[in-house]
JSON list of C-alpha atoms in Angstrom, two decimals:
[
{"chain": "A", "resi": 27, "resn": "UNK", "atom": "CA", "xyz": [59.53, 8.59, -20.90]},
{"chain": "A", "resi": 28, "resn": "UNK", "atom": "CA", "xyz": [60.66, 12.37, -19.01]},
{"chain": "A", "resi": 29, "resn": "UNK", "atom": "CA", "xyz": [57.27, 13.34, -18.29]},
{"chain": "A", "resi": 30, "resn": "UNK", "atom": "CA", "xyz": [56.68, 9.27, -16.22]},
{"chain": "A", "resi": 31, "resn": "UNK", "atom": "CA", "xyz": [60.36, 9.92, -15.14]},
{"chain": "A", "resi": 32, "resn": "UNK", "atom": "CA", "xyz": [59.07, 14.16, -13.63]},
{"chain": "A", "resi": 33, "resn": "UNK", "atom": "CA", "xyz": [55.67, 12.09, -11.79]},
{"chain": "A", "resi": 34, "resn": "UNK", "atom": "CA", "xyz": [58.31, 10.47, -10.02]},
{"chain": "A", "resi": 35, "resn": "UNK", "atom": "CA", "xyz": [60.32, 13.24, -8.88]},
{"chain": "A", "resi": 36, "resn": "UNK", "atom": "CA", "xyz": [57.55, 14.74, -8.04]},
{"chain": "A", "resi": 37, "resn": "UNK", "atom": "CA", "xyz": [56.76, 12.24, -5.16]},
{"chain": "A", "resi": 38, "resn": "UNK", "atom": "CA", "xyz": [60.18, 12.94, -3.85]},
{"chain": "A", "resi": 39, "resn": "UNK", "atom": "CA", "xyz": [59.92, 15.45, -1.27]},
{"chain": "A", "resi": 40, "resn": "UNK", "atom": "CA", "xyz": [63.35, 17.13, -2.07]},
{"chain": "A", "resi": 41, "resn": "UNK", "atom": "CA", "xyz": [62.65, 17.09, -5.51]},
{"chain": "A", "resi": 42, "resn": "UNK", "atom": "CA", "xyz": [59.33, 19.80, -5.08]},
{"chain": "A", "resi": 43, "resn": "UNK", "atom": "CA", "xyz": [58.95, 23.37, -6.06]},
{"chain": "A", "resi": 44, "resn": "UNK", "atom": "CA", "xyz": [61.51, 24.90, -8.21]},
{"chain": "A", "resi": 45, "resn": "UNK", "atom": "CA", "xyz": [63.72, 21.60, -9.11]},
{"chain": "A", "resi": 46, "resn": "UNK", "atom": "CA", "xyz": [60.39, 20.28, -10.24]},
{"chain": "A", "resi": 47, "resn": "UNK", "atom": "CA", "xyz": [59.68, 22.37, -12.08]},
{"chain": "A", "resi": 48, "resn": "UNK", "atom": "CA", "xyz": [62.43, 22.94, -14.18]},
{"chain": "A", "resi": 49, "resn": "UNK", "atom": "CA", "xyz": [62.02, 19.73, -14.71]},
{"chain": "A", "resi": 50, "resn": "UNK", "atom": "CA", "xyz": [59.63, 19.65, -16.34]},
{"chain": "A", "resi": 51, "resn": "UNK", "atom": "CA", "xyz": [60.18, 22.29, -18.57]},
{"chain": "A", "resi": 52, "resn": "UNK", "atom": "CA", "xyz": [63.08, 20.13, -19.38]},
{"chain": "A", "resi": 53, "resn": "UNK", "atom": "CA", "xyz": [60.58, 17.81, -20.26]},
{"chain": "A", "resi": 54, "resn": "UNK", "atom": "CA", "xyz": [58.23, 19.49, -22.78]},
{"chain": "A", "resi": 55, "resn": "UNK", "atom": "CA", "xyz": [61.78, 21.00, -24.31]},
{"chain": "A", "resi": 56, "resn": "UNK", "atom": "CA", "xyz": [63.68, 17.63, -24.89]},
{"chain": "A", "resi": 57, "resn": "UNK", "atom": "CA", "xyz": [59.64, 16.59, -26.33]},
{"chain": "A", "resi": 58, "resn": "UNK", "atom": "CA", "xyz": [59.79, 19.56, -28.82]},
{"chain": "A", "resi": 59, "resn": "UNK", "atom": "CA", "xyz": [63.16, 19.07, -29.89]},
{"chain": "A", "resi": 60, "resn": "UNK", "atom": "CA", "xyz": [62.63, 15.00, -30.43]},
{"chain": "A", "resi": 61, "resn": "UNK", "atom": "CA", "xyz": [59.24, 15.25, -32.63]},
{"chain": "A", "resi": 62, "resn": "UNK", "atom": "CA", "xyz": [59.81, 18.29, -34.70]},
{"chain": "A", "resi": 63, "resn": "UNK", "atom": "CA", "xyz": [64.53, 16.84, -35.14]},
{"chain": "A", "resi": 64, "resn": "UNK", "atom": "CA", "xyz": [62.56, 13.25, -36.59]},
{"chain": "A", "resi": 65, "resn": "UNK", "atom": "CA", "xyz": [60.06, 14.30, -38.33]},
{"chain": "A", "resi": 66, "resn": "UNK", "atom": "CA", "xyz": [61.34, 17.50, -39.83]},
{"chain": "A", "resi": 67, "resn": "UNK", "atom": "CA", "xyz": [65.26, 17.37, -40.16]},
{"chain": "A", "resi": 68, "resn": "UNK", "atom": "CA", "xyz": [66.04, 13.19, -40.05]},
{"chain": "A", "resi": 69, "resn": "UNK", "atom": "CA", "xyz": [64.73, 11.99, -43.23]},
{"chain": "A", "resi": 70, "resn": "UNK", "atom": "CA", "xyz": [64.21, 8.46, -42.65]},
{"chain": "A", "resi": 71, "resn": "UNK", "atom": "CA", "xyz": [60.93, 5.90, -42.83]},
{"chain": "A", "resi": 72, "resn": "UNK", "atom": "CA", "xyz": [58.97, 7.17, -39.56]},
{"chain": "A", "resi": 73, "resn": "UNK", "atom": "CA", "xyz": [59.86, 10.13, -40.98]},
{"chain": "A", "resi": 74, "resn": "UNK", "atom": "CA", "xyz": [56.73, 13.08, -42.14]},
{"chain": "A", "resi": 75, "resn": "UNK", "atom": "CA", "xyz": [59.78, 15.70, -43.94]},
{"chain": "A", "resi": 76, "resn": "UNK", "atom": "CA", "xyz": [58.42, 17.20, -47.34]},
{"chain": "A", "resi": 77, "resn": "UNK", "atom": "CA", "xyz": [54.94, 16.82, -46.08]}
]
């Protein structure tokens, strides 16, 4: 979802350059935290913990 927002941010003239780069870094960080957080640290039906 954040990468879709990033594409829209790139189309906005006021958000190009450094702001867009930080948004991309934040999006990637959120992706990694969600991937590992949901799959490894939170036990449940959609988890791959213990594999």
